[in-house]
Coordinates of C-alpha atoms and ligand atoms in Angstrom, one line a residue:
X54 CA 78.2 -46.7 -103.0
X55 CA 79.2 -46.8 -106.4
X56 CA 78.9 -44.2 -109.1
X57 CA 78.8 -45.6 -112.7
X58 CA 81.4 -45.1 -115.1
X59 CA 80.6 -42.3 -118.0
X60 CA 79.8 -44.5 -121.2
X61 CA 82.3 -43.5 -124.0
X62 CA 85.0 -45.1 -124.5
X63 CA 88.4 -43.5 -123.5
X64 CA 91.6 -45.0 -122.3
X65 CA 91.5 -47.5 -119.2
X66 CA 91.3 -45.7 -116.1
X67 CA 93.7 -45.9 -112.8
X68 CA 92.9 -46.2 -109.4
X69 CA 93.3 -43.2 -107.1
X70 CA 93.1 -44.1 -103.1
X71 CA 92.5 -40.5 -100.9
X72 CA 92.8 -41.0 -97.8
X73 CA 90.7 -37.2 -96.3
X74 CA 92.9 -36.9 -93.0
X75 CA 89.5 -37.1 -91.0
X76 CA 86.5 -39.5 -90.8
X77 CA 83.7 -38.7 -92.9
X78 CA 80.6 -38.5 -91.1
X79 CA 78.1 -41.1 -92.1
X80 CA 75.2 -38.2 -92.9
X81 CA 78.0 -36.9 -95.2
X82 CA 79.0 -39.7 -97.7
X83 CA 75.9 -39.3 -100.0
X84 CA 76.6 -35.5 -100.3
X85 CA 80.7 -35.8 -100.9
X86 CA 80.1 -38.6 -103.3
X87 CA 77.4 -36.4 -105.1
X88 CA 80.0 -33.5 -105.0
X89 CA 83.0 -35.5 -106.2
X90 CA 81.3 -35.7 -109.4
X91 CA 82.1 -31.8 -110.0
X92 CA 85.9 -32.0 -108.3
X93 CA 87.5 -32.7 -111.9
X94 CA 86.8 -33.5 -115.3
X95 CA 89.2 -36.6 -115.7
X96 CA 86.9 -38.5 -113.0
X97 CA 85.2 -41.0 -114.3
X98 CA 83.3 -42.8 -110.7
X99 CA 84.0 -42.4 -106.9
X100 CA 83.3 -44.2 -104.2
X101 CA 83.4 -42.6 -101.0
X102 CA 83.8 -44.8 -97.8
X103 CA 84.2 -42.8 -94.2
X104 CA 88.1 -42.8 -94.0
X105 CA 88.4 -43.6 -98.2
X106 CA 88.0 -42.2 -101.3
X107 CA 88.6 -44.3 -104.8
X108 CA 89.0 -42.6 -107.5
X109 CA 88.8 -44.5 -110.8
X110 CA 90.8 -41.2 -113.0
X111 CA 91.3 -41.0 -116.6
X112 CA 95.5 -41.7 -116.7
X113 CA 96.1 -38.8 -118.0
X114 CA 95.0 -36.0 -115.2
X115 CA 97.6 -34.0 -113.4
X116 CA 97.4 -36.1 -109.6
X117 CA 98.7 -33.4 -107.5
X118 CA 96.4 -31.1 -108.4
X119 CA 93.2 -33.8 -108.6
X120 CA 93.5 -34.8 -105.0
X121 CA 93.9 -31.0 -103.5
X122 CA 90.4 -30.2 -105.5
X123 CA 88.7 -33.2 -103.9
X124 CA 90.6 -32.7 -100.2
X125 CA 88.9 -29.4 -101.1
X126 CA 85.3 -30.2 -101.4
X127 CA 85.5 -33.5 -98.3
X128 CA 86.7 -30.2 -96.4
X129 CA 84.4 -27.9 -97.2
X130 CA 81.5 -30.4 -96.4
X131 CA 82.5 -32.7 -94.1
X132 CA 85.3 -31.3 -91.4
X133 CA 83.8 -30.9 -88.4
X134 CA 79.8 -31.2 -89.5
X135 CA 77.3 -31.7 -87.1
X136 CA 75.1 -34.2 -87.5
X137 CA 71.2 -32.4 -88.6
X138 CA 68.9 -33.2 -86.2
X139 CA 66.7 -35.3 -88.3
X140 CA 62.7 -35.2 -88.6
X141 CA 60.3 -37.6 -89.3
X142 CA 56.9 -36.0 -90.8
X143 CA 55.8 -39.3 -91.8
X144 CA 57.0 -43.2 -91.9
X145 CA 54.9 -45.7 -94.3
X146 CA 58.5 -47.3 -94.7
X147 CA 57.2 -50.7 -93.1
X148 CA 54.5 -50.7 -95.8
X149 CA 54.2 -54.3 -97.9
X150 CA 55.2 -53.8 -101.3
X151 CA 55.6 -57.1 -104.1
X152 CA 59.1 -55.8 -105.8
X153 CA 62.2 -56.7 -105.0
X154 CA 64.1 -55.8 -108.0
X155 CA 65.8 -53.1 -110.1
X156 CA 63.7 -51.9 -112.7
X157 CA 66.1 -50.1 -114.7
X158 CA 67.5 -54.2 -116.7
X159 CA 63.2 -54.8 -117.1
X160 CA 62.8 -50.9 -118.7
X161 CA 65.5 -51.4 -121.1
X162 CA 64.8 -54.7 -122.4
X163 CA 61.1 -53.5 -122.7
X164 CA 62.3 -50.6 -124.7
X165 CA 60.8 -48.5 -122.4
X166 CA 63.4 -46.2 -122.0
X167 CA 65.9 -45.6 -124.5
X168 CA 69.1 -43.0 -122.9
X169 CA 69.3 -40.2 -125.7
X170 CA 72.7 -39.5 -123.8
X171 CA 73.4 -39.2 -120.1
X172 CA 70.1 -38.2 -118.5
X173 CA 68.2 -38.0 -121.2
X174 CA 66.4 -40.2 -121.7
X175 CA 62.6 -41.3 -123.6
X176 CA 59.9 -43.0 -122.2
X177 CA 57.8 -45.7 -123.5
X178 CA 54.2 -45.9 -123.2
X179 CA 54.1 -47.7 -119.4
X180 CA 56.5 -45.5 -118.4
X181 CA 54.6 -42.6 -120.0
X182 CA 51.3 -43.6 -118.4
X183 CA 52.2 -44.0 -115.2
X184 CA 54.0 -40.6 -115.2
X185 CA 50.4 -39.7 -116.3
X186 CA 48.6 -41.4 -113.7
X187 CA 51.0 -39.3 -111.1
X188 CA 50.1 -36.0 -113.1
X189 CA 46.4 -36.7 -112.4
X190 CA 47.6 -36.9 -108.7
X191 CA 49.4 -33.8 -108.5
X192 CA 46.6 -32.0 -110.5
X193 CA 44.0 -33.3 -108.1
X194 CA 46.4 -31.6 -105.2
X195 CA 46.3 -28.1 -107.1
X196 CA 42.5 -28.5 -107.9
X197 CA 41.5 -28.5 -104.2
X198 CA 43.2 -26.1 -103.6
X199 CA 41.9 -24.1 -106.8
X200 CA 45.1 -23.5 -107.8
X201 CA 45.4 -21.1 -110.9
X202 CA 47.0 -22.9 -113.6
X203 CA 50.1 -21.0 -115.6
X204 CA 52.4 -22.7 -118.6
X205 CA 55.4 -21.3 -117.7
X206 CA 58.8 -21.3 -120.8
X207 CA 61.4 -23.7 -120.8
X208 CA 64.1 -21.3 -120.6
X209 CA 64.9 -18.3 -118.4
X210 CA 66.4 -15.3 -118.1
X211 CA 69.9 -15.4 -116.5
X212 CA 69.2 -11.8 -115.2
X213 CA 66.3 -13.8 -113.3
X214 CA 68.8 -16.3 -111.6
X215 CA 70.9 -13.5 -111.2
X216 CA 68.0 -11.3 -108.7
X217 CA 67.8 -15.0 -106.9
X218 CA 71.5 -15.4 -106.0
X219 CA 71.1 -19.2 -108.0
X220 CA 74.6 -18.6 -109.9
X221 CA 76.1 -18.2 -106.0
X222 CA 73.6 -21.4 -104.6
X223 CA 74.0 -23.9 -107.6
X224 CA 76.7 -23.1 -110.7
X225 CA 77.3 -26.7 -110.5
X226 CA 73.8 -27.8 -111.9
X227 CA 73.2 -25.0 -114.8
X228 CA 72.8 -25.5 -118.2
X229 CA 73.2 -23.3 -120.6
X230 CA 71.3 -21.2 -123.6
X231 CA 72.7 -20.1 -126.5
X232 CA 72.7 -20.1 -130.7
X233 CA 74.6 -18.9 -133.1
X234 CA 76.1 -15.1 -133.5
X235 CA 73.2 -13.4 -136.3
X236 CA 76.5 -13.2 -138.3
X237 CA 76.2 -14.4 -141.9
X238 CA 79.7 -15.6 -142.3
X239 CA 79.3 -17.3 -139.0
X240 CA 76.6 -19.3 -139.8
X241 CA 78.0 -20.0 -143.1
X242 CA 80.8 -21.2 -141.6
X243 CA 78.7 -23.2 -139.1
X244 CA 76.8 -24.5 -142.0
X245 CA 79.9 -25.9 -143.7
X246 CA 81.8 -27.6 -141.1
X247 CA 79.6 -28.0 -138.2
X248 CA 79.9 -32.3 -137.1
X249 CA 80.1 -34.6 -134.0
X250 CA 82.7 -36.6 -132.6
X251 CA 81.8 -38.0 -129.8
X252 CA 78.9 -37.3 -129.1
X253 CA 80.1 -33.0 -128.5
X254 CA 79.6 -30.5 -131.5
X255 CA 82.7 -29.7 -133.1
X256 CA 82.3 -25.9 -133.8
X257 CA 84.1 -22.6 -133.1
X258 CA 83.4 -21.3 -129.3
X259 CA 83.6 -17.9 -130.8
X260 CA 80.5 -19.2 -133.2
X261 CA 77.8 -18.8 -130.0
X262 CA 76.2 -15.7 -129.3
X263 CA 76.4 -14.6 -125.6
X264 CA 74.5 -16.2 -122.9
X265 CA 70.6 -14.5 -121.8
X266 CA 69.3 -17.4 -121.3
X267 CA 69.5 -20.4 -119.4
X268 CA 67.2 -23.9 -119.4
X269 CA 65.2 -23.3 -116.4
X270 CA 65.9 -25.5 -113.3
X271 CA 62.9 -25.3 -111.4
X272 CA 58.5 -24.3 -112.0
X273 CA 57.9 -21.3 -109.1
X274 CA 60.7 -19.3 -110.3
X275 CA 59.0 -18.8 -112.7
X276 CA 55.6 -17.9 -111.2
X277 CA 57.9 -15.3 -108.5
X278 CA 58.8 -13.4 -111.5
X279 CA 55.7 -12.6 -112.8
X280 CA 54.5 -11.1 -109.7
X281 CA 57.8 -9.6 -109.0
X282 CA 58.1 -5.3 -108.4
X283 CA 54.4 -5.1 -107.9
X284 CA 51.9 -6.1 -105.1
X285 CA 50.7 -9.0 -105.0
X286 CA 46.8 -9.6 -106.1
X287 CA 44.1 -9.9 -103.2
X288 CA 47.2 -10.5 -100.8
X289 CA 47.7 -14.6 -101.9
X290 CA 47.7 -16.5 -105.1
X291 CA 48.3 -20.3 -105.1
X292 CA 48.7 -21.6 -108.8
X293 CA 50.2 -24.8 -110.4
X294 CA 52.5 -26.0 -113.3
X295 CA 54.1 -28.4 -114.8
X296 CA 57.6 -28.0 -117.1
X297 CA 61.1 -29.4 -118.1
X298 CA 63.5 -28.8 -115.4
X299 CA 67.4 -29.4 -115.9
X300 CA 70.1 -29.7 -113.9
X301 CA 73.2 -30.9 -114.5
X302 CA 74.5 -33.8 -112.8
X303 CA 77.9 -34.5 -114.3
X304 CA 78.6 -38.2 -113.9
X305 CA 75.7 -38.7 -111.6
X306 CA 73.3 -38.7 -114.7
X307 CA 73.0 -42.8 -114.4
X308 CA 69.2 -44.3 -114.3
X309 CA 65.8 -42.6 -114.5
X310 CA 66.4 -41.7 -110.6
X311 CA 68.9 -38.9 -111.6
X312 CA 68.1 -36.6 -115.1
X313 CA 69.4 -34.2 -116.7
X314 CA 66.7 -33.0 -118.2
X315 CA 62.9 -34.3 -115.9
X316 CA 59.6 -33.1 -115.3
X317 CA 58.4 -31.7 -112.4
X318 CA 54.8 -30.6 -111.1
X319 CA 54.5 -27.6 -108.9
X320 CA 51.3 -26.3 -106.7
X321 CA 52.6 -23.0 -105.3
X322 CA 51.7 -20.7 -102.5
X323 CA 52.2 -16.8 -102.3
X324 CA 50.8 -14.8 -99.1
X325 CA 51.5 -14.4 -95.5
X326 CA 53.9 -16.4 -93.9
X327 CA 51.1 -18.6 -91.9
X328 CA 49.2 -18.6 -95.1
X329 CA 51.8 -20.5 -96.5
X330 CA 52.9 -22.7 -93.8
X331 CA 49.6 -23.9 -93.5
X332 CA 48.6 -24.7 -97.0
X333 CA 52.5 -26.7 -97.3
X334 CA 51.1 -28.6 -94.5
X335 CA 47.6 -29.2 -96.1
X336 CA 48.9 -30.4 -99.2
X337 CA 50.8 -32.7 -97.0
X338 CA 48.2 -34.2 -95.7
X339 CA 46.0 -34.7 -99.0
X340 CA 49.0 -36.3 -100.5
X341 CA 49.6 -38.2 -97.3
X342 CA 45.8 -39.6 -98.3
X343 CA 47.3 -39.8 -102.1
X344 CA 49.6 -42.1 -101.4
X345 CA 48.4 -44.4 -98.3
X346 CA 45.2 -45.9 -101.6
X347 CA 48.3 -46.5 -103.8
X348 CA 50.2 -48.2 -100.7
X349 CA 53.7 -46.5 -101.5
X350 CA 56.4 -47.1 -98.9
X351 CA 57.8 -44.3 -98.2
X352 CA 58.7 -41.3 -95.0
X353 CA 58.6 -37.5 -94.9
X354 CA 61.5 -36.1 -93.6
X355 CA 63.3 -32.8 -93.3
X356 CA 66.0 -32.4 -96.0
X357 CA 68.3 -29.4 -98.0
X358 CA 69.0 -28.2 -101.7
X359 CA 72.3 -29.6 -102.6
X360 CA 74.4 -26.3 -102.4
X361 CA 77.5 -25.9 -104.0
X362 CA 80.2 -26.7 -101.3
X363 CA 80.8 -22.7 -100.6
X364 CA 77.5 -22.1 -99.9
X365 CA 76.2 -25.7 -98.3
X366 CA 77.5 -26.2 -94.7
X367 CA 76.0 -22.5 -93.7
X368 CA 72.7 -22.5 -96.1
X369 CA 71.9 -26.3 -95.2
X370 CA 72.2 -25.5 -90.9
X371 CA 69.4 -22.9 -92.2
X372 CA 66.8 -24.8 -93.9
X373 CA 67.0 -27.0 -91.3
X374 CA 67.0 -25.0 -88.3
X375 CA 64.0 -22.9 -90.2
X376 CA 62.5 -26.3 -91.1
X377 CA 62.9 -25.2 -94.5
X378 CA 62.9 -27.9 -96.8
X379 CA 61.0 -31.8 -96.4
X380 CA 61.5 -34.4 -98.8
X381 CA 59.2 -37.5 -99.7
X382 CA 61.7 -40.5 -99.5
X383 CA 60.1 -43.6 -101.5
X384 CA 62.1 -46.9 -99.8
X385 CA 63.7 -48.0 -103.3
X386 CA 63.6 -52.5 -102.1
X387 CA 66.0 -53.4 -104.7
X388 CA 69.0 -51.9 -103.1
X389 CA 67.6 -50.5 -99.9
X390 CA 68.0 -46.8 -100.2
X391 CA 65.1 -44.1 -100.6
X392 CA 64.8 -41.6 -103.7
X393 CA 62.8 -38.5 -103.1
X394 CA 59.8 -38.1 -105.3
X395 CA 58.2 -34.9 -104.5
X396 CA 59.4 -31.7 -101.4
X397 CA 57.6 -29.7 -99.4
X398 CA 59.5 -26.4 -98.7
X399 CA 59.3 -23.1 -97.4
X400 CA 60.9 -19.7 -98.6
X401 CA 60.4 -17.4 -95.7
X402 CA 60.3 -14.5 -97.8
X403 CA 62.9 -15.0 -99.9
X404 CA 61.6 -14.5 -102.9
X405 CA 59.0 -11.6 -101.9
X406 CA 62.5 -9.9 -100.5
X407 CA 65.1 -10.3 -103.5
X408 CA 62.1 -9.2 -106.1
X409 CA 60.2 -6.8 -103.7
X410 CA 56.8 -8.8 -104.0
X411 CA 54.3 -7.0 -101.9
X412 CA 51.4 -7.8 -98.9
X413 CA 48.7 -5.2 -98.5
X414 CA 51.1 -4.1 -95.6
X415 CA 54.1 -3.7 -97.6
X416 CA 55.9 -6.2 -96.2
X417 CA 57.1 -8.8 -98.7
X418 CA 55.4 -11.9 -99.5
X419 CA 56.3 -15.2 -98.2
X420 CA 56.8 -18.1 -100.7
X421 CA 56.1 -22.0 -100.4
X422 CA 56.2 -24.8 -103.2
X423 CA 55.0 -28.8 -103.0
X424 CA 56.8 -30.4 -106.2
X425 CA 56.4 -33.5 -107.5
X426 CA 59.0 -35.1 -110.2
X427 CA 57.3 -37.6 -112.3
X428 CA 60.5 -39.2 -114.0
X429 CA 61.3 -40.3 -110.3
X430 CA 57.2 -41.1 -108.8
X431 CA 57.1 -43.3 -111.9
X432 CA 60.6 -44.9 -111.7
X433 CA 59.7 -45.5 -107.8
X434 CA 56.3 -47.2 -108.1
X435 CA 58.4 -49.5 -110.7
X436 CA 60.6 -49.9 -107.9
X437 CA 58.4 -51.5 -105.2
X438 CA 55.4 -52.8 -107.2
X439 CA 56.8 -54.0 -110.9
X440 CA 56.4 -53.9 -114.4
X441 CA 53.5 -56.2 -114.6
X442 CA 49.9 -54.5 -114.2
X443 CA 48.7 -57.6 -113.1
X444 CA 50.5 -57.2 -109.7
X445 CA 50.2 -52.8 -109.4
X446 CA 47.1 -51.8 -106.7
X447 CA 43.8 -52.2 -108.9
X448 CA 43.5 -47.9 -109.2
X449 CA 46.8 -47.5 -110.8
X450 CA 45.9 -50.3 -113.2
X451 CA 42.7 -48.7 -114.3
X452 CA 44.5 -45.4 -114.5
X453 CA 47.8 -46.6 -116.7
X454 CA 48.0 -50.2 -117.4
Ligands
5GP222 P1 63.6 -29.8 -105.5 O1 62.6 -28.5 -105.3 O2 63.2 -30.4 -104.4 O3 65.0 -29.7 -105.6 O4 63.1 -31.1 -106.3 C1 61.8 -31.7 -106.3 C2 61.5 -32.6 -107.3 O5 62.1 -32.6 -108.8 C3 62.5 -33.5 -106.8 O6 61.7 -34.3 -105.2 C4 62.6 -35.0 -107.7 O7 61.5 -35.8 -107.0 C5 62.6 -34.0 -108.5 N1 63.8 -34.2 -109.4 C6 64.8 -33.2 -108.6 N2 66.0 -33.2 -109.3 C7 65.9 -34.5 -110.0 C8 67.3 -35.4 -111.0 O8 68.2 -34.5 -111.0 N3 66.1 -35.8 -111.8 C9 64.8 -36.5 -111.7 N4 64.4 -37.4 -112.5 N5 63.8 -35.9 -110.6 C10 64.8 -34.8 -110.1
ZN223 ZN1 59.4 -24.7 -106.2

């Protein structure tokens, strides 16, 4: 596995090879690879093999420190890791699909996508219509539950995320929103001096106000906060919303597969344990029919959220043991890999307890959500069916071409 180098111009990197001293199990290779992006700012690319980690590193890096941080990540994630039980709920990976190439070069050539900065893309008409088609499928799913529509902000207060332990679980992917301090001298100085160098704003850090809000990493959190600290109306809620979500992914931000700023549609269930689990299952069955009509090659399997290293092992084992997360992993024929385009999630009573959302009997509410990434599903579809609508399934062609 390779991470592409960062695009901006820096001196030639040097190769650093690290032997972890134990064998990284195959099921942890991808997770180690992803987390190495956060080890040290001087790492430009990384490739992980069971016995060897190869890094391209900027020459001025302090290698002993960097190697120690890499070792810490690898040991924390992979040393003595126990293979999680794979649970496959649906397997349609064998469905024949007509396309084999990587859609990225063609999308760039046709100006169907343009990169504004790493992980930030503008989408052209073809991809936009395709994302709109999938959005209509997810809206039909939401309608089948008579889900109540919501609109949520892009910003989310820091105190909200603190209440649900987000800083401990996912610190690496946070994105902070700030503004200039409300001080005439600060604003005047900024207006005179602010400039961009190498894509970075050159302004004094003390010009900026303390962070009160972040860019939201998920849609369903906003619903849980709207329901916090009171009894749940009628003891159950089904809601739906779409929103921009932000997860910083450092040097892993290379294609539509991984975006810093992406769009997520969610259908959200709040109520008793049985209510949430039954609806999560019904949602999966309904989406199975939608994917069958399209002819998508995919499987649904158990998964875990991308917890940071200190929390990863414990939380991932917990999610796996209690079957809390299943991902829709769509086949990418061009590199024989899969891409998660959506997930079926059950949070037990975590949000109900953390946010004091109560059922009529006074116990904490259970929650679950089904979440779909619109850019990812459009990308995965293009990877299987190509950019020429004449090769698309009739239903998609009629709706999106
Ligand atoms: P989850 O809550 O399961 O982490 O995310 C739900 C869905 O959002 C994922 O299955 C995926 O489709 C989408 N998503 C999550 N992270 C990213 C990302 O970094 N880039 C893109 N394009 N989509 C993402
Ligand atoms: Zn959610």
